Short mmCIF file of C-alpha atoms in Angstrom, two decimals:
data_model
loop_
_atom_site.label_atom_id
_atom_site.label_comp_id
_atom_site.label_asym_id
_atom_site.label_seq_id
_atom_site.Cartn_x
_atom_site.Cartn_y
_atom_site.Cartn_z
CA UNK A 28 90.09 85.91 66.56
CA UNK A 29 89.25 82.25 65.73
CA UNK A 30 86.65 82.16 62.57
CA UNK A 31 84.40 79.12 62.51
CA UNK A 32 82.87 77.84 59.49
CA UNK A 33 80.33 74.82 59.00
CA UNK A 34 78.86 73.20 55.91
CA UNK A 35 76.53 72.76 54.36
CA UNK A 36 74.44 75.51 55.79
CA UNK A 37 71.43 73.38 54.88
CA UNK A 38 71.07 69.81 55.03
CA UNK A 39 68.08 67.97 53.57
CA UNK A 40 68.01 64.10 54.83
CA UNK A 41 64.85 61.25 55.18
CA UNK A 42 64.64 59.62 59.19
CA UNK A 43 67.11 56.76 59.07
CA UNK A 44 70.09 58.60 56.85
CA UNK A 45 73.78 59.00 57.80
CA UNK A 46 74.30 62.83 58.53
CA UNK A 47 77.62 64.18 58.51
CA UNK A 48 78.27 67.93 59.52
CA UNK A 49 81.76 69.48 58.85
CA UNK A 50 82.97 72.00 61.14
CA UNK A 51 86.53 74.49 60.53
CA UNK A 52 88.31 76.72 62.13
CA UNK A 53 90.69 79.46 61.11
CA UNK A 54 93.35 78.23 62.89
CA UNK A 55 94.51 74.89 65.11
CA UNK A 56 91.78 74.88 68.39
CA UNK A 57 93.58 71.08 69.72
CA UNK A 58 90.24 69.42 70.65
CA UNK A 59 88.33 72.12 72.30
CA UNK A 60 85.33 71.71 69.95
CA UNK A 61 81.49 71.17 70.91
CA UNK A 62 78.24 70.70 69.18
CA UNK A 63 74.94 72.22 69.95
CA UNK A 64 71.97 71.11 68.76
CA UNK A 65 68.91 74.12 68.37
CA UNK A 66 65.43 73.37 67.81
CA UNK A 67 62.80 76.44 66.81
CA UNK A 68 62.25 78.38 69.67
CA UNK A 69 64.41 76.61 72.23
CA UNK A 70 67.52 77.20 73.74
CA UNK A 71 70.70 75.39 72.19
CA UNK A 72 71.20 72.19 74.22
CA UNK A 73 74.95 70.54 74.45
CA UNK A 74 75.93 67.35 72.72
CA UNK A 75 79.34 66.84 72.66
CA UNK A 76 82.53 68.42 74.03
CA UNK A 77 85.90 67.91 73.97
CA UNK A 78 85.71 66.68 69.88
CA UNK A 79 84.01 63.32 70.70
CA UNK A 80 83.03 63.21 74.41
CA UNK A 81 79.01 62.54 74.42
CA UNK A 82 77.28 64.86 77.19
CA UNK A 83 75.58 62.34 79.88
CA UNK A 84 71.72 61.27 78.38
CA UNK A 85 72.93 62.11 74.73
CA UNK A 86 71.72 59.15 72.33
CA UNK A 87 74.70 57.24 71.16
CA UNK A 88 73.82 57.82 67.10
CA UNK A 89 75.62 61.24 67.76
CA UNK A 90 79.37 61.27 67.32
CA UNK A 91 82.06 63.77 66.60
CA UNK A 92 85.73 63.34 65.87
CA UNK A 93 88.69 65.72 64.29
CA UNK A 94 91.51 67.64 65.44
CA UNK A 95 93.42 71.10 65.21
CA UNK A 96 91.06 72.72 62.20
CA UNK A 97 88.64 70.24 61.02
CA UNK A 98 86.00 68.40 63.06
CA UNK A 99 82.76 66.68 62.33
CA UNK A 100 79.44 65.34 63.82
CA UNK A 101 78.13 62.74 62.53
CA UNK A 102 74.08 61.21 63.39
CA UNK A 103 74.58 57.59 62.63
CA UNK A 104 70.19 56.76 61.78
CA UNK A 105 68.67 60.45 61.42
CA UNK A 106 65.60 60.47 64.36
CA UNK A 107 62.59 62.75 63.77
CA UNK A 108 63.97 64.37 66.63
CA UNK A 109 66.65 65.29 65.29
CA UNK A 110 65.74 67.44 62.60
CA UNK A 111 66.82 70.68 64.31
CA UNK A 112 69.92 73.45 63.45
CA UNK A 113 73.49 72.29 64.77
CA UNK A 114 76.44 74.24 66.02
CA UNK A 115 80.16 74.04 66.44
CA UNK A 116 81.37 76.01 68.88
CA UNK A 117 85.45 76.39 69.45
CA UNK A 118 86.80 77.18 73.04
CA UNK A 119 90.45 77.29 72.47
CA UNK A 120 90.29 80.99 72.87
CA UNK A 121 87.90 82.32 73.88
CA UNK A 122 84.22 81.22 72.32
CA UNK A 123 83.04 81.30 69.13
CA UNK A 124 79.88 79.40 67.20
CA UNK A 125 80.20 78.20 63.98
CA UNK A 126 77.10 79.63 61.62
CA UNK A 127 75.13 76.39 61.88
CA UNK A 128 73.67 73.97 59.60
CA UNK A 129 70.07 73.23 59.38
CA UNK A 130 69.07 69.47 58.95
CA UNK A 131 65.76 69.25 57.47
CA UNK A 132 63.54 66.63 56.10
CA UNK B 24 69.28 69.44 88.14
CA UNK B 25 70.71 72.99 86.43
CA UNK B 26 68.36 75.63 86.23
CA UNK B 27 69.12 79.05 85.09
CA UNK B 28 66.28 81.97 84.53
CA UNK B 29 67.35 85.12 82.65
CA UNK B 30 65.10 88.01 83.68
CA UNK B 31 65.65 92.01 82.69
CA UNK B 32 64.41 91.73 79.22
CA UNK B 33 62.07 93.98 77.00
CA UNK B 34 62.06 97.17 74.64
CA UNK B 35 64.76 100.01 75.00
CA UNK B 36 65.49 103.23 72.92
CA UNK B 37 68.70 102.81 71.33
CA UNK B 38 71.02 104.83 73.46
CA UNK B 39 69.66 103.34 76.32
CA UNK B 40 71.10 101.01 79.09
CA UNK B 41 69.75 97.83 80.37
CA UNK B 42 70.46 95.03 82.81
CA UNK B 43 69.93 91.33 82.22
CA UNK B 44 69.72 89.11 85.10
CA UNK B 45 70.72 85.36 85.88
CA UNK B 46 69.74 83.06 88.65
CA UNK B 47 71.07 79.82 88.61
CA UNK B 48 70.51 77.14 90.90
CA UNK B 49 70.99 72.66 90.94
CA UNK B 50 74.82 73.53 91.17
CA UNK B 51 77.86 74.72 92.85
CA UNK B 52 77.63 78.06 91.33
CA UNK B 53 80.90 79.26 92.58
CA UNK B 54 83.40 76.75 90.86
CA UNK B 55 81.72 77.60 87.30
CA UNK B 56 82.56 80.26 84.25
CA UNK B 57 79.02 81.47 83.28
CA UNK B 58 78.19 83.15 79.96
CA UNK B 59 76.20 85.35 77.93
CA UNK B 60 75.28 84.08 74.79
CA UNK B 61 72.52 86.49 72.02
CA UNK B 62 70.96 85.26 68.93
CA UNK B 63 69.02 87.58 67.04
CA UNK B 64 65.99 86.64 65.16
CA UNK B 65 66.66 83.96 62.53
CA UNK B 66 70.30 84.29 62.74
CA UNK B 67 72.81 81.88 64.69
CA UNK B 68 74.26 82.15 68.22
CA UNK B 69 76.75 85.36 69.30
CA UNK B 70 78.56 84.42 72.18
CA UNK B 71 79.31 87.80 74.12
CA UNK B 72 81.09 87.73 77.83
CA UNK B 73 82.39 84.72 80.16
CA UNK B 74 83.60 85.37 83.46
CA UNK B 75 85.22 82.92 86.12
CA UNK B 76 84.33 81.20 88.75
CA UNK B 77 85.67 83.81 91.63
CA UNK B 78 84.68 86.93 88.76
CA UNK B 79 88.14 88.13 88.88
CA UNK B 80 88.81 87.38 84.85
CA UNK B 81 85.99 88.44 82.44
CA UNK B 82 86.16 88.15 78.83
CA UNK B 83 84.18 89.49 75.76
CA UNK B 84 83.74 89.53 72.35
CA UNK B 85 85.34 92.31 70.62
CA UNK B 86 81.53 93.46 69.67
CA UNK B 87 80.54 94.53 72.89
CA UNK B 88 83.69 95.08 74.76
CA UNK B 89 83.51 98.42 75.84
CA UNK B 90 79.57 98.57 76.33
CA UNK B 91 78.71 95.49 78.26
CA UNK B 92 79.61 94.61 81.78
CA UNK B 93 79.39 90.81 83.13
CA UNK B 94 79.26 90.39 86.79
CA UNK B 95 78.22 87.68 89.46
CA UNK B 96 77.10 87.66 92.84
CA UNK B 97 78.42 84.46 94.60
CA UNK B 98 76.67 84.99 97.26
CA UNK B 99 72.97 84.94 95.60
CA UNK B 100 73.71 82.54 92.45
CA UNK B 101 73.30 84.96 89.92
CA UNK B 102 75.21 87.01 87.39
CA UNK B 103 74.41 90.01 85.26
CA UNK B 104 75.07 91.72 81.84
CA UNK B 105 74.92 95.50 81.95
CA UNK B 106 74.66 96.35 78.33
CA UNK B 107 74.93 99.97 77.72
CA UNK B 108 74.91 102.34 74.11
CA UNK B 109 72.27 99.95 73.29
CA UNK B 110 71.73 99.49 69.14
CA UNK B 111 69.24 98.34 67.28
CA UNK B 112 71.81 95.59 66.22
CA UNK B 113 71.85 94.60 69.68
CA UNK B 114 67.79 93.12 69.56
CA UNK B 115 68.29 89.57 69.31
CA UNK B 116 67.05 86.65 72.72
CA UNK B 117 69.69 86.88 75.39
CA UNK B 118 70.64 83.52 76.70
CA UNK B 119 72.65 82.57 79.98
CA UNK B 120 74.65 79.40 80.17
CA UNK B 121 76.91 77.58 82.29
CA UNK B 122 80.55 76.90 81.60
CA UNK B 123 83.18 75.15 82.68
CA UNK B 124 84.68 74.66 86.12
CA UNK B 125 86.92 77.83 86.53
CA UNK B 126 85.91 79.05 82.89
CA UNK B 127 86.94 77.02 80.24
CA UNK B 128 85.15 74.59 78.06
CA UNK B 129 81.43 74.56 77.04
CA UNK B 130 78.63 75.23 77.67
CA UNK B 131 76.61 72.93 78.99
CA UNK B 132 73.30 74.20 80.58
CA UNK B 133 71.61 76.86 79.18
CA UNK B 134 68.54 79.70 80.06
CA UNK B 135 65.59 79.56 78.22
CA UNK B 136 66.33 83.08 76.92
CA UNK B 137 64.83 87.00 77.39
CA UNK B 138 64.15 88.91 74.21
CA UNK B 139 66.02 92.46 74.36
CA UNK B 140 64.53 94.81 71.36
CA UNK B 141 65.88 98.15 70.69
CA UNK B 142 64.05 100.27 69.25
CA UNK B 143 62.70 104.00 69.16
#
């Protein structure tokens, strides 16, 4: 099976920062990497697929980018929206989520 | 737009079996993979079953293979998760989402969840 791992687990950051998430996976997925982004009590809501594609209505300040075993998401100006708990998810085989990392303020 | 309500949720004895439901709608449900994903309280996402578009390929994670079932019904929008040999482990919000055309790729509308505890 295909082991995802993300750091940091927690990110602290002020509204305005550069956030970077990293993203790995045990072994070469080619570009079939997403991100989720969770906020408390919701359901996880897609931002990107594919590595870099941005799902439709997705602000621009998100961006992703990698290849075979290391990926990452990057949040050009940190939102107050945004603070929230992000996931990498690989579906090269199968599905699997990465842990997640927390961005908090 | 996608909308997809997960019904069937609520307190089982371990041991037990239980049924989640799906009903999707704002889409052409039968040229989608649909999925089951669980997270259990304050812990990260699980993903747990996929199955194609026509339901003849299903898929699991080696966690529940063996004691859940996914199934759709083309015909009324809406798939299903027969968990069985329910654990206490297994208590965590059960989320359906929709996939791919055929299967593959992510996941890009999701439920709003149904809590599943197991307990005696």
């Amino acid at each position: 099976d295909i082991q995802m791992t993300q750091s940091p687990s927690t990110l602290s950051a002020s509204v305005g920062d550069r956030v970077t998430i990293t993203c790995r996976a045990s072994q070469s997925i080619s570009d079939w990497l997403a991100w989720y982004q969770q906020r408390p009590g919701k359901p996880p809501k897609l931002l990107i697929y594919d590595v870099s594609t941005l799902k439709s209505g997705v602000p621009s300040r998100f961006s992703g980018s990698g290849s075979a075993t290391e990926f990452t998401l990057t949040i050009s100006s940190l939102q107050p929206d945004d603070f929230a708990t992000y996931y990498c998810q690989q579906d090269n085989t199968h599905w699997t989520f990465g842990p997640g990392t927390k961005v908090e303020i | 737009q996608v909308d997809l309500v997960e019904s069937g949720g609520g307190v089982v004895q371990p041991g037990r079996s239980l049924r989640l439901s799906c009903a999707a709608s704002g889409f052409a449900f039968d040229k989608y993979g649909l999925h089951w994903v669980r997270q259990a309280p304050g812990k990260g996402l699980d993903w747990l079953a996929a199955i194609s578009y026509n339901g003849n390929n299903e898929y699991y994670a080696d966690t529940v293979k063996g004691r859940f079932t996914i199934s759709r019904d083309n015909s009324k929008s809406a798939f299903y998760l027969q968990m069985n040999s329910l654990r206490v482990e297994d208590t965590a919000v059960y989320y359906c989402a929709k996939g791919g055309v055929v299967v593959a790729g992510a996941l890009d509308s999701w439920g709003q969840g149904t809590l599943v505890t197991v307990s005696s």
